[in-house]
PDB file of C-alpha atoms in Angstrom:
ATOM      1  CA  MET T 827      14.120   3.086 -45.389  1.00 38.00           C
ATOM      2  CA  LEU T 828      10.924   1.493 -44.116  1.00 34.00           C
ATOM      3  CA  MET T 829       9.185   1.620 -47.480  1.00 35.00           C
ATOM      4  CA  SER T 830      12.114   0.278 -49.480  1.00 36.00           C
ATOM      5  CA  LEU T 831      12.625  -2.611 -47.066  1.00 35.00           C
ATOM      6  CA  PHE T 832       8.906  -3.321 -47.018  1.00 35.00           C
ATOM      7  CA  GLN T 833       8.660  -3.341 -50.810  1.00 37.00           C
ATOM      8  CA  PHE T 834      11.616  -5.688 -51.034  1.00 37.00           C
ATOM      9  CA  THR T 835       9.999  -8.291 -48.781  1.00 41.00           C
ATOM     10  CA  SER T 836       8.280 -11.071 -50.671  1.00 42.00           C
ATOM     11  CA  ARG T 837       4.570 -10.651 -51.421  1.00 40.00           C
ATOM     12  CA  ARG T 838       3.814 -13.795 -49.459  1.00 43.00           C
ATOM     13  CA  LEU T 839       5.656 -12.548 -46.375  1.00 45.00           C
ATOM     14  CA  ALA T 840       3.789  -9.257 -46.500  1.00 38.00           C
ATOM     15  CA  SER T 841       0.356 -10.813 -46.997  1.00 33.00           C
ATOM     16  CA  GLN T 842       0.852 -13.239 -44.126  1.00 34.00           C
ATOM     17  CA  ALA T 843       2.041 -10.467 -41.831  1.00 30.00           C
ATOM     18  CA  TYR T 844      -1.078  -8.417 -42.385  1.00 29.00           C
ATOM     19  CA  CYS T 845      -3.636 -11.223 -42.352  1.00 24.00           C
ATOM     20  CA  GLY T 846      -3.695 -10.990 -38.560  1.00 24.00           C
ATOM     21  CA  LEU T 847      -5.148  -7.489 -38.938  1.00 27.00           C
ATOM     22  CA  LYS T 848      -7.492  -8.150 -41.843  1.00 26.00           C
ATOM     23  CA  ALA T 849      -9.286 -11.375 -41.036  1.00 28.00           C
ATOM     24  CA  SER T 850     -11.786 -12.386 -43.701  1.00 29.00           C
ATOM     25  CA  SER T 851     -13.758 -15.031 -41.811  1.00 31.00           C
ATOM     26  CA  SER T 852     -15.506 -15.183 -38.440  1.00 32.00           C
ATOM     27  CA  LYS T 853     -13.255 -18.078 -37.447  1.00 34.00           C
ATOM     28  CA  LYS T 854     -10.139 -16.033 -38.207  1.00 35.00           C
ATOM     29  CA  HIS T 855     -11.612 -13.070 -36.321  1.00 33.00           C
ATOM     30  CA  LYS T 856     -12.280 -15.221 -33.255  1.00 34.00           C
ATOM     31  CA  PHE T 857      -8.724 -16.569 -33.347  1.00 34.00           C
ATOM     32  CA  CYS T 858      -7.206 -13.077 -33.496  1.00 39.00           C
ATOM     33  CA  MET T 859      -9.326 -11.912 -30.575  1.00 33.00           C
ATOM     34  CA  GLU T 860      -8.167 -14.866 -28.511  1.00 41.00           C
ATOM     35  CA  MET T 861      -4.538 -14.143 -29.322  1.00 44.00           C
ATOM     36  CA  ALA T 862      -5.045 -10.564 -28.122  1.00 49.00           C
ATOM     37  CA  ARG T 863      -5.546 -11.808 -24.553  1.00 64.00           C
ATOM     38  CA  ARG T 864      -1.850 -11.829 -23.775  1.00 80.00           C
ATOM     39  CA  SER T 865      -0.434 -13.515 -20.699  1.00 93.00           C
ATOM     40  CA  SER T 866       2.555 -12.844 -18.452  1.00 95.00           C
ATOM     41  CA  ASN T 867       2.316 -16.263 -16.809  1.00 96.00           C
ATOM     42  CA  MET T 868       5.804 -17.742 -16.949  1.00 97.00           C
ATOM     43  CA  ALA T 869       4.608 -21.226 -15.988  1.00 97.00           C
ATOM     44  CA  ASP T 870       2.256 -21.270 -18.998  1.00 97.00           C
ATOM     45  CA  PHE T 871       5.062 -20.091 -21.280  1.00 98.00           C
ATOM     46  CA  ARG T 872       7.366 -22.777 -19.909  1.00 97.00           C
ATOM     47  CA  GLU T 873       4.848 -25.489 -20.803  1.00 97.00           C
ATOM     48  CA  VAL T 874       4.741 -24.226 -24.390  1.00 97.00           C
ATOM     49  CA  PHE T 875       8.547 -23.964 -24.461  1.00 98.00           C
ATOM     50  CA  ALA T 876       8.939 -27.561 -23.251  1.00 97.00           C
ATOM     51  CA  LYS T 877       6.979 -28.881 -26.235  1.00 96.00           C
ATOM     52  CA  ALA T 878       8.516 -26.697 -28.954  1.00 98.00           C
ATOM     53  CA  LYS T 879      10.757 -28.363 -31.561  1.00 98.00           C
ATOM     54  CA  HIS T 880      11.666 -25.396 -33.796  1.00 98.00           C
ATOM     55  CA  ILE T 881      12.143 -22.114 -31.937  1.00 98.00           C
ATOM     56  CA  VAL T 882      12.778 -18.769 -33.626  1.00 98.00           C
ATOM     57  CA  ILE T 883      14.162 -15.907 -31.524  1.00 98.00           C
ATOM     58  CA  ILE T 884      13.971 -12.413 -33.063  1.00 98.00           C
ATOM     59  CA  THR T 885      16.228  -9.879 -31.352  1.00 97.00           C
ATOM     60  CA  GLY T 886      16.674  -6.118 -31.549  1.00 95.00           C
ATOM     61  CA  ALA T 887      18.628  -3.272 -30.006  1.00 92.00           C
ATOM     62  CA  GLY T 888      17.116  -3.772 -26.563  1.00 92.00           C
ATOM     63  CA  VAL T 889      19.024  -6.988 -25.954  1.00 96.00           C
ATOM     64  CA  SER T 890      22.359  -5.284 -26.708  1.00 95.00           C
ATOM     65  CA  ALA T 891      21.556  -2.091 -24.787  1.00 92.00           C
ATOM     66  CA  GLU T 892      21.997  -4.108 -21.591  1.00 94.00           C
ATOM     67  CA  SER T 893      25.609  -4.712 -22.626  1.00 96.00           C
ATOM     68  CA  GLY T 894      26.132  -0.944 -22.817  1.00 93.00           C
ATOM     69  CA  VAL T 895      25.902  -0.748 -26.602  1.00 91.00           C
ATOM     70  CA  PRO T 896      24.891   2.749 -27.815  1.00 84.00           C
ATOM     71  CA  THR T 897      21.663   2.637 -29.836  1.00 75.00           C
ATOM     72  CA  PHE T 898      21.992   6.085 -31.519  1.00 71.00           C
ATOM     73  CA  ARG T 899      18.236   6.465 -31.252  1.00 65.00           C
ATOM     74  CA  GLY T 900      15.962   8.932 -29.515  1.00 56.00           C
ATOM     75  CA  ALA T 901      16.786  12.354 -28.090  1.00 56.00           C
ATOM     76  CA  GLY T 902      20.330  11.475 -27.063  1.00 61.00           C
ATOM     77  CA  GLY T 903      21.167   9.354 -30.075  1.00 77.00           C
ATOM     78  CA  PHE T 904      23.805  11.573 -31.637  1.00 89.00           C
ATOM     79  CA  TRP T 905      27.361  10.990 -32.816  1.00 94.00           C
ATOM     80  CA  ARG T 906      28.900  14.451 -32.861  1.00 94.00           C
ATOM     81  CA  LYS T 907      26.209  16.589 -34.527  1.00 93.00           C
ATOM     82  CA  TRP T 908      24.530  13.794 -36.462  1.00 94.00           C
ATOM     83  CA  GLN T 909      22.007  11.063 -35.822  1.00 91.00           C
ATOM     84  CA  ALA T 910      22.627   7.615 -37.252  1.00 89.00           C
ATOM     85  CA  GLN T 911      20.110   8.056 -40.079  1.00 90.00           C
ATOM     86  CA  GLU T 912      22.145  11.001 -41.341  1.00 94.00           C
ATOM     87  CA  LEU T 913      25.326   8.904 -41.575  1.00 96.00           C
ATOM     88  CA  ALA T 914      24.098   5.379 -42.305  1.00 96.00           C
ATOM     89  CA  THR T 915      23.077   5.997 -45.914  1.00 97.00           C
ATOM     90  CA  PRO T 916      24.685   5.390 -49.315  1.00 98.00           C
ATOM     91  CA  GLU T 917      24.369   9.121 -50.026  1.00 98.00           C
ATOM     92  CA  ALA T 918      26.262  10.103 -46.856  1.00 98.00           C
ATOM     93  CA  PHE T 919      29.043   7.662 -47.744  1.00 98.00           C
ATOM     94  CA  ALA T 920      29.271   9.010 -51.286  1.00 98.00           C
ATOM     95  CA  ARG T 921      29.480  12.597 -50.010  1.00 98.00           C
ATOM     96  CA  ASN T 922      31.880  12.018 -47.126  1.00 98.00           C
ATOM     97  CA  PRO T 923      33.324   8.495 -46.771  1.00 98.00           C
ATOM     98  CA  SER T 924      35.849   9.748 -44.214  1.00 98.00           C
ATOM     99  CA  ARG T 925      33.142  10.952 -41.806  1.00 98.00           C
ATOM    100  CA  VAL T 926      31.094   7.778 -42.226  1.00 98.00           C
ATOM    101  CA  TRP T 927      34.145   5.599 -41.617  1.00 98.00           C
ATOM    102  CA  GLU T 928      34.981   7.618 -38.498  1.00 98.00           C
ATOM    103  CA  PHE T 929      31.465   6.870 -37.215  1.00 97.00           C
ATOM    104  CA  TYR T 930      31.771   3.142 -37.899  1.00 98.00           C
ATOM    105  CA  HIS T 931      35.330   2.994 -36.606  1.00 98.00           C
ATOM    106  CA  TYR T 932      34.066   4.462 -33.321  1.00 96.00           C
ATOM    107  CA  ARG T 933      31.282   1.865 -33.160  1.00 96.00           C
ATOM    108  CA  ARG T 934      33.680  -0.994 -33.923  1.00 97.00           C
ATOM    109  CA  GLU T 935      36.112   0.130 -31.214  1.00 97.00           C
ATOM    110  CA  VAL T 936      33.294   0.463 -28.678  1.00 95.00           C
ATOM    111  CA  MET T 937      32.064  -3.045 -29.468  1.00 96.00           C
ATOM    112  CA  LEU T 938      35.499  -4.557 -28.902  1.00 94.00           C
ATOM    113  CA  SER T 939      35.085  -3.621 -25.224  1.00 94.00           C
ATOM    114  CA  LYS T 940      31.530  -4.966 -24.868  1.00 97.00           C
ATOM    115  CA  HIS T 941      30.503  -8.446 -23.833  1.00 98.00           C
ATOM    116  CA  PRO T 942      27.387 -10.601 -24.120  1.00 98.00           C
ATOM    117  CA  ASN T 943      24.928 -10.149 -21.264  1.00 98.00           C
ATOM    118  CA  PRO T 944      22.790 -12.841 -19.565  1.00 98.00           C
ATOM    119  CA  ALA T 945      20.172 -12.657 -22.345  1.00 98.00           C
ATOM    120  CA  HIS T 946      22.726 -13.416 -25.102  1.00 98.00           C
ATOM    121  CA  ILE T 947      24.204 -16.213 -23.001  1.00 98.00           C
ATOM    122  CA  ALA T 948      20.805 -17.723 -22.176  1.00 98.00           C
ATOM    123  CA  ILE T 949      19.945 -17.883 -25.888  1.00 98.00           C
ATOM    124  CA  ALA T 950      23.261 -19.506 -26.834  1.00 98.00           C
ATOM    125  CA  GLU T 951      23.090 -22.041 -24.000  1.00 98.00           C
ATOM    126  CA  CYS T 952      19.496 -22.885 -24.907  1.00 98.00           C
ATOM    127  CA  GLU T 953      20.465 -23.519 -28.531  1.00 98.00           C
ATOM    128  CA  LYS T 954      23.342 -25.777 -27.503  1.00 98.00           C
ATOM    129  CA  ARG T 955      21.235 -27.739 -25.022  1.00 97.00           C
ATOM    130  CA  LEU T 956      18.206 -28.230 -27.282  1.00 97.00           C
ATOM    131  CA  SER T 957      20.352 -29.287 -30.244  1.00 97.00           C
ATOM    132  CA  LYS T 958      21.305 -32.381 -28.241  1.00 96.00           C
ATOM    133  CA  GLN T 959      17.596 -33.195 -27.978  1.00 96.00           C
ATOM    134  CA  GLY T 960      16.961 -32.935 -31.718  1.00 96.00           C
ATOM    135  CA  ARG T 961      15.346 -29.506 -31.292  1.00 97.00           C
ATOM    136  CA  SER T 962      16.428 -26.329 -33.077  1.00 98.00           C
ATOM    137  CA  VAL T 963      16.871 -22.686 -32.120  1.00 98.00           C
ATOM    138  CA  VAL T 964      17.563 -20.016 -34.726  1.00 98.00           C
ATOM    139  CA  VAL T 965      18.283 -16.378 -33.914  1.00 98.00           C
ATOM    140  CA  ILE T 966      17.145 -13.690 -36.355  1.00 98.00           C
ATOM    141  CA  THR T 967      18.793 -10.460 -35.254  1.00 98.00           C
ATOM    142  CA  GLN T 968      18.553  -6.865 -36.373  1.00 96.00           C
ATOM    143  CA  ASN T 969      21.735  -6.102 -34.433  1.00 96.00           C
ATOM    144  CA  ILE T 970      25.091  -5.631 -36.145  1.00 97.00           C
ATOM    145  CA  ASP T 971      27.274  -5.965 -33.038  1.00 97.00           C
ATOM    146  CA  GLU T 972      27.991  -9.742 -33.180  1.00 98.00           C
ATOM    147  CA  LEU T 973      27.271 -10.192 -29.458  1.00 98.00           C
ATOM    148  CA  HIS T 974      25.163 -13.254 -30.253  1.00 98.00           C
ATOM    149  CA  ARG T 975      28.146 -14.736 -32.054  1.00 98.00           C
ATOM    150  CA  LYS T 976      30.420 -13.883 -29.105  1.00 98.00           C
ATOM    151  CA  ALA T 977      27.985 -15.635 -26.774  1.00 98.00           C
ATOM    152  CA  GLY T 978      28.213 -18.812 -28.835  1.00 98.00           C
ATOM    153  CA  THR T 979      25.063 -18.745 -30.973  1.00 98.00           C
ATOM    154  CA  LYS T 980      25.618 -20.887 -34.071  1.00 98.00           C
ATOM    155  CA  HIS T 981      22.375 -20.677 -36.070  1.00 98.00           C
ATOM    156  CA  LEU T 982      22.347 -16.906 -36.600  1.00 98.00           C
ATOM    157  CA  LEU T 983      20.777 -14.769 -39.307  1.00 98.00           C
ATOM    158  CA  GLU T 984      22.100 -11.178 -39.167  1.00 98.00           C
ATOM    159  CA  ILE T 985      19.554  -9.436 -41.366  1.00 97.00           C
ATOM    160  CA  HIS T 986      21.218  -6.010 -41.124  1.00 97.00           C
ATOM    161  CA  GLY T 987      24.800  -7.233 -41.558  1.00 98.00           C
ATOM    162  CA  SER T 988      27.762  -6.860 -39.214  1.00 98.00           C
ATOM    163  CA  LEU T 989      30.081  -4.118 -37.983  1.00 98.00           C
ATOM    164  CA  PHE T 990      32.909  -6.587 -38.405  1.00 98.00           C
ATOM    165  CA  LYS T 991      32.414  -7.307 -42.093  1.00 98.00           C
ATOM    166  CA  THR T 992      33.354  -5.091 -45.025  1.00 98.00           C
ATOM    167  CA  ARG T 993      32.193  -4.974 -48.630  1.00 98.00           C
ATOM    168  CA  CYS T 994      34.245  -3.641 -51.517  1.00 98.00           C
ATOM    169  CA  THR T 995      32.546  -0.876 -53.480  1.00 98.00           C
ATOM    170  CA  ASN T 996      34.523  -1.975 -56.543  1.00 98.00           C
ATOM    171  CA  CYS T 997      34.556  -5.781 -56.712  1.00 98.00           C
ATOM    172  CA  GLY T 998      31.803  -6.526 -54.163  1.00 97.00           C
ATOM    173  CA  ASN T 999      33.910  -8.898 -52.049  1.00 98.00           C
ATOM    174  CA  VAL T1000      32.591  -9.377 -48.509  1.00 97.00           C
ATOM    175  CA  ALA T1001      35.100 -10.254 -45.787  1.00 98.00           C
ATOM    176  CA  ALA T1002      35.287 -10.496 -42.007  1.00 98.00           C
ATOM    177  CA  ASN T1003      37.496  -7.788 -40.532  1.00 98.00           C
ATOM    178  CA  TYR T1004      38.377  -7.481 -36.851  1.00 97.00           C
ATOM    179  CA  LYS T1005      41.402  -5.190 -37.226  1.00 97.00           C
ATOM    180  CA  SER T1006      41.777  -2.470 -34.620  1.00 97.00           C
ATOM    181  CA  PRO T1007      42.035   0.091 -36.054  1.00 97.00           C
ATOM    182  CA  ILE T1008      40.663  -1.085 -39.376  1.00 98.00           C
ATOM    183  CA  CYS T1009      43.280   1.103 -41.113  1.00 98.00           C
ATOM    184  CA  PRO T1010      46.186   3.224 -39.784  1.00 98.00           C
ATOM    185  CA  ALA T1011      44.575   6.533 -40.756  1.00 98.00           C
ATOM    186  CA  LEU T1012      41.615   5.879 -38.417  1.00 98.00           C
ATOM    187  CA  ALA T1013      43.770   5.244 -35.343  1.00 98.00           C
ATOM    188  CA  GLY T1014      42.583   7.548 -32.572  1.00 97.00           C
ATOM    189  CA  LYS T1015      39.788   8.972 -34.735  1.00 97.00           C
ATOM    190  CA  GLY T1016      36.005   8.826 -34.383  1.00 96.00           C
ATOM    191  CA  ALA T1017      35.540  10.598 -31.033  1.00 95.00           C
ATOM    192  CA  PRO T1018      31.794  11.267 -30.589  1.00 93.00           C
ATOM    193  CA  ASP T1019      32.109  14.659 -28.866  1.00 94.00           C
ATOM    194  CA  PRO T1020      30.121  17.353 -30.757  1.00 92.00           C
ATOM    195  CA  GLU T1021      33.137  19.668 -30.737  1.00 94.00           C
ATOM    196  CA  THR T1022      35.404  17.151 -32.480  1.00 96.00           C
ATOM    197  CA  GLU T1023      36.493  18.183 -35.968  1.00 96.00           C
ATOM    198  CA  ASP T1024      36.195  15.754 -38.879  1.00 96.00           C
ATOM    199  CA  ALA T1025      39.459  13.974 -39.637  1.00 97.00           C
ATOM    200  CA  VAL T1026      39.007  14.513 -43.428  1.00 97.00           C
ATOM    201  CA  ILE T1027      40.964  11.383 -44.325  1.00 98.00           C
ATOM    202  CA  PRO T1028      41.817  11.016 -48.062  1.00 98.00           C
ATOM    203  CA  VAL T1029      39.929   8.193 -49.766  1.00 98.00           C
ATOM    204  CA  GLU T1030      43.145   6.381 -50.616  1.00 97.00           C
ATOM    205  CA  GLU T1031      43.940   6.159 -46.873  1.00 98.00           C
ATOM    206  CA  LEU T1032      40.542   4.738 -45.892  1.00 98.00           C
ATOM    207  CA  PRO T1033      40.021   0.934 -45.707  1.00 98.00           C
ATOM    208  CA  GLN T1034      40.974  -0.656 -49.032  1.00 98.00           C
ATOM    209  CA  CYS T1035      40.089  -4.003 -50.606  1.00 98.00           C
ATOM    210  CA  GLU T1036      42.865  -6.589 -50.281  1.00 95.00           C
ATOM    211  CA  GLU T1037      41.736  -8.777 -53.184  1.00 96.00           C
ATOM    212  CA  ASP T1038      44.447  -9.119 -55.822  1.00 94.00           C
ATOM    213  CA  GLY T1039      44.597  -6.068 -58.086  1.00 92.00           C
ATOM    214  CA  CYS T1040      41.478  -4.399 -56.654  1.00 97.00           C
ATOM    215  CA  ASN T1041      42.318  -1.764 -53.991  1.00 95.00           C
ATOM    216  CA  GLY T1042      38.726  -0.555 -54.077  1.00 98.00           C
ATOM    217  CA  LEU T1043      37.234   1.495 -51.247  1.00 98.00           C
ATOM    218  CA  LEU T1044      35.661  -0.673 -48.566  1.00 98.00           C
ATOM    219  CA  ARG T1045      32.381   0.124 -46.841  1.00 98.00           C
ATOM    220  CA  PRO T1046      30.805  -1.458 -43.755  1.00 98.00           C
ATOM    221  CA  HIS T1047      28.806  -4.556 -44.707  1.00 98.00           C
ATOM    222  CA  VAL T1048      25.625  -3.315 -43.060  1.00 98.00           C
ATOM    223  CA  VAL T1049      22.209  -2.445 -44.441  1.00 97.00           C
ATOM    224  CA  TRP T1050      21.918   1.320 -44.584  1.00 96.00           C
ATOM    225  CA  PHE T1051      18.786   3.434 -44.642  1.00 93.00           C
ATOM    226  CA  GLY T1052      17.349   3.300 -48.144  1.00 92.00           C
ATOM    227  CA  GLU T1053      18.895  -0.110 -48.932  1.00 95.00           C
ATOM    228  CA  THR T1054      17.217  -3.481 -49.254  1.00 94.00           C
ATOM    229  CA  LEU T1055      17.959  -6.634 -47.302  1.00 95.00           C
ATOM    230  CA  ASP T1056      19.905  -9.541 -48.775  1.00 95.00           C
ATOM    231  CA  PRO T1057      17.331 -11.699 -50.638  1.00 95.00           C
ATOM    232  CA  ASP T1058      19.149 -14.908 -49.679  1.00 96.00           C
ATOM    233  CA  ILE T1059      18.926 -14.046 -45.988  1.00 96.00           C
ATOM    234  CA  LEU T1060      15.238 -13.134 -46.353  1.00 96.00           C
ATOM    235  CA  THR T1061      14.620 -16.508 -47.973  1.00 97.00           C
ATOM    236  CA  GLU T1062      16.246 -18.240 -44.992  1.00 98.00           C
ATOM    237  CA  VAL T1063      14.210 -16.106 -42.601  1.00 98.00           C
ATOM    238  CA  GLU T1064      10.960 -17.018 -44.319  1.00 97.00           C
ATOM    239  CA  LYS T1065      11.848 -20.711 -44.213  1.00 98.00           C
ATOM    240  CA  GLU T1066      12.462 -20.545 -40.462  1.00 98.00           C
ATOM    241  CA  LEU T1067       9.264 -18.592 -39.832  1.00 98.00           C
ATOM    242  CA  ASP T1068       7.310 -21.196 -41.779  1.00 97.00           C
ATOM    243  CA  ILE T1069       8.500 -24.158 -39.684  1.00 98.00           C
ATOM    244  CA  CYS T1070       8.782 -22.675 -36.194  1.00 98.00           C
ATOM    245  CA  ASP T1071       6.356 -23.766 -33.496  1.00 98.00           C
ATOM    246  CA  LEU T1072       7.389 -21.086 -30.989  1.00 98.00           C
ATOM    247  CA  CYS T1073       8.648 -17.548 -31.551  1.00 98.00           C
ATOM    248  CA  LEU T1074      10.291 -15.173 -29.091  1.00 98.00           C
ATOM    249  CA  VAL T1075      10.628 -11.431 -29.738  1.00 97.00           C
ATOM    250  CA  VAL T1076      13.398 -10.002 -27.562  1.00 97.00           C
ATOM    251  CA  GLY T1077      14.311  -6.347 -27.108  1.00 94.00           C
ATOM    252  CA  THR T1078      12.783  -5.021 -30.307  1.00 92.00           C
ATOM    253  CA  SER T1079      10.436  -2.080 -30.859  1.00 85.00           C
ATOM    254  CA  SER T1080       8.494  -3.899 -33.605  1.00 85.00           C
ATOM    255  CA  VAL T1081       8.446  -0.778 -35.791  1.00 83.00           C
ATOM    256  CA  VAL T1082      11.311  -1.416 -38.257  1.00 81.00           C
ATOM    257  CA  TYR T1083      10.220  -3.255 -41.403  1.00 84.00           C
ATOM    258  CA  PRO T1084      10.378  -5.916 -42.607  1.00 86.00           C
ATOM    259  CA  ALA T1085      11.441  -7.380 -39.230  1.00 89.00           C
ATOM    260  CA  ALA T1086       8.325  -5.908 -37.616  1.00 90.00           C
ATOM    261  CA  MET T1087       6.243  -8.304 -39.732  1.00 94.00           C
ATOM    262  CA  PHE T1088       8.062 -11.501 -38.790  1.00 97.00           C
ATOM    263  CA  ALA T1089       6.433 -12.291 -35.436  1.00 96.00           C
ATOM    264  CA  PRO T1090       2.914 -11.170 -36.437  1.00 96.00           C
ATOM    265  CA  GLN T1091       3.221 -13.464 -39.456  1.00 95.00           C
ATOM    266  CA  VAL T1092       3.987 -16.369 -37.130  1.00 97.00           C
ATOM    267  CA  SER T1093       1.192 -15.423 -34.724  1.00 97.00           C
ATOM    268  CA  ALA T1094      -1.301 -15.199 -37.593  1.00 96.00           C
ATOM    269  CA  ARG T1095      -0.947 -18.922 -38.275  1.00 95.00           C
ATOM    270  CA  GLY T1096      -1.622 -19.830 -34.652  1.00 97.00           C
ATOM    271  CA  VAL T1097       1.935 -20.250 -33.371  1.00 98.00           C
ATOM    272  CA  PRO T1098       2.583 -18.901 -29.836  1.00 98.00           C
ATOM    273  CA  VAL T1099       4.684 -15.734 -29.744  1.00 98.00           C
ATOM    274  CA  ALA T1100       6.295 -14.424 -26.543  1.00 98.00           C
ATOM    275  CA  GLU T1101       7.538 -10.852 -26.316  1.00 97.00           C
ATOM    276  CA  PHE T1102      10.332  -9.915 -23.882  1.00 97.00           C
ATOM    277  CA  ASN T1103      10.758  -6.165 -23.736  1.00 95.00           C
ATOM    278  CA  MET T1104      11.015  -3.232 -21.359  1.00 93.00           C
ATOM    279  CA  GLU T1105       7.604  -2.000 -22.467  1.00 91.00           C
ATOM    280  CA  ALA T1106       4.699  -2.859 -24.725  1.00 92.00           C
ATOM    281  CA  THR T1107       5.106  -2.348 -28.489  1.00 91.00           C
ATOM    282  CA  PRO T1108       2.657  -1.782 -31.364  1.00 91.00           C
ATOM    283  CA  ALA T1109       2.593  -5.564 -31.876  1.00 93.00           C
ATOM    284  CA  THR T1110       2.151  -6.651 -28.243  1.00 94.00           C
ATOM    285  CA  ASP T1111      -1.599  -7.242 -28.440  1.00 93.00           C
ATOM    286  CA  ARG T1112      -1.082  -9.742 -31.251  1.00 94.00           C
ATOM    287  CA  PHE T1113       1.108 -12.052 -29.162  1.00 97.00           C
ATOM    288  CA  ARG T1114       0.176 -14.724 -26.636  1.00 97.00           C
ATOM    289  CA  PHE T1115       2.767 -13.746 -24.029  1.00 98.00           C
ATOM    290  CA  HIS T1116       4.415 -10.506 -22.921  1.00 97.00           C
ATOM    291  CA  PHE T1117       7.095 -10.259 -20.234  1.00 97.00           C
ATOM    292  CA  SER T1118       8.129  -6.747 -19.170  1.00 96.00           C
ATOM    293  CA  GLY T1119      11.553  -5.911 -17.804  1.00 96.00           C
ATOM    294  CA  PRO T1120      15.225  -6.169 -18.746  1.00 96.00           C
ATOM    295  CA  CYS T1121      15.835  -9.073 -21.147  1.00 97.00           C
ATOM    296  CA  GLY T1122      18.846 -10.135 -19.105  1.00 97.00           C
ATOM    297  CA  THR T1123      16.502 -10.721 -16.163  1.00 97.00           C
ATOM    298  CA  THR T1124      13.384 -12.151 -17.817  1.00 97.00           C
ATOM    299  CA  LEU T1125      14.925 -14.356 -20.512  1.00 98.00           C
ATOM    300  CA  PRO T1126      17.295 -16.690 -18.580  1.00 98.00           C
ATOM    301  CA  PRO T1127      14.542 -18.307 -16.459  1.00 98.00           C
ATOM    302  CA  ALA T1128      12.304 -18.548 -19.521  1.00 98.00           C
ATOM    303  CA  LEU T1129      14.914 -20.538 -21.468  1.00 98.00           C
ATOM    304  CA  ALA T1130      16.353 -22.584 -18.612  1.00 97.00           C
ATOM    305  CA  ARG T1131      16.132 -26.368 -18.725  1.00 95.00           C
ATOM    306  CA  HIS T1132      12.570 -27.575 -18.254  1.00 91.00           C
ATOM    307  CA  GLU T1133      11.969 -30.422 -15.831  1.00 89.00           C
ATOM    308  CA  THR T1134      10.657 -32.612 -18.669  1.00 87.00           C
ATOM    309  CA  GLU T1135      13.854 -32.263 -20.714  1.00 84.00           C
ATOM    310  CA  ILE T1136      15.984 -35.367 -21.061  1.00 71.00           C
ATOM    311  CA  ILE T1137      19.684 -34.540 -21.159  1.00 64.00           C
ATOM    312  CA  SER T1138      21.820 -37.139 -22.895  1.00 56.00           C
TER     313      SER T1138
END
């Protein structure tokens, strides 16, 4: 998946992301060395935050983990006998759409019981407050759980899609879908226990397109391993990265491409980047700030109203 997503990213995005590692001039080299001296001084970050007009916040699985959302990663990241990368592929869906839909039905049902945590809420409240000051906040998320949307975030780019959208494999129609269950045949199905037998639901009983005369098989509208990101969304992402004057990286491992390039691209042009994560990542040394700990604890005070803000 990493290579296909990387290749799909525009040449300009890729070259900017790597220029921070391959500086060609002594001036550029000096700048990169200075950026490597990261700070955990919240007061310094708050001064930068107070002056920022266009803020980009990039979020990953870490921000949702604090809401109890399963990540399906690492040693314990199994659903029944499979890891996510064995189910979240076009090939897996073609071989066994019933099993894949059971997996996504389980994830949808779990998410209906989850709620935004203080990090999601802090981001949404910050966006609302700064919009009244003529300042912008845009969230670029790798998460498909819609917790940012539940929290009230308006300017949201979901680069990996959403659990609560479907796409028809026949006509291509994309639609929001919050039904529970998404179809009668999946009611009570999807249990994650390794001993659970597959439901083996006939294709005609799986979620079907409701467009007139179609009835095609629906699939989750998410980006699977081996698929490329929506070019229109990537264009919007690049536009936001080009104009931002502050970037936050929240709860992301900085290893999944092309999202792993976004913040380094911003840092490479001299824009402050602040990382909020439980631990350091491969990109940490390229950012100006790093704040360790749960995002729900570190982010709210970082985004709270600054004393210089004028509230109308």
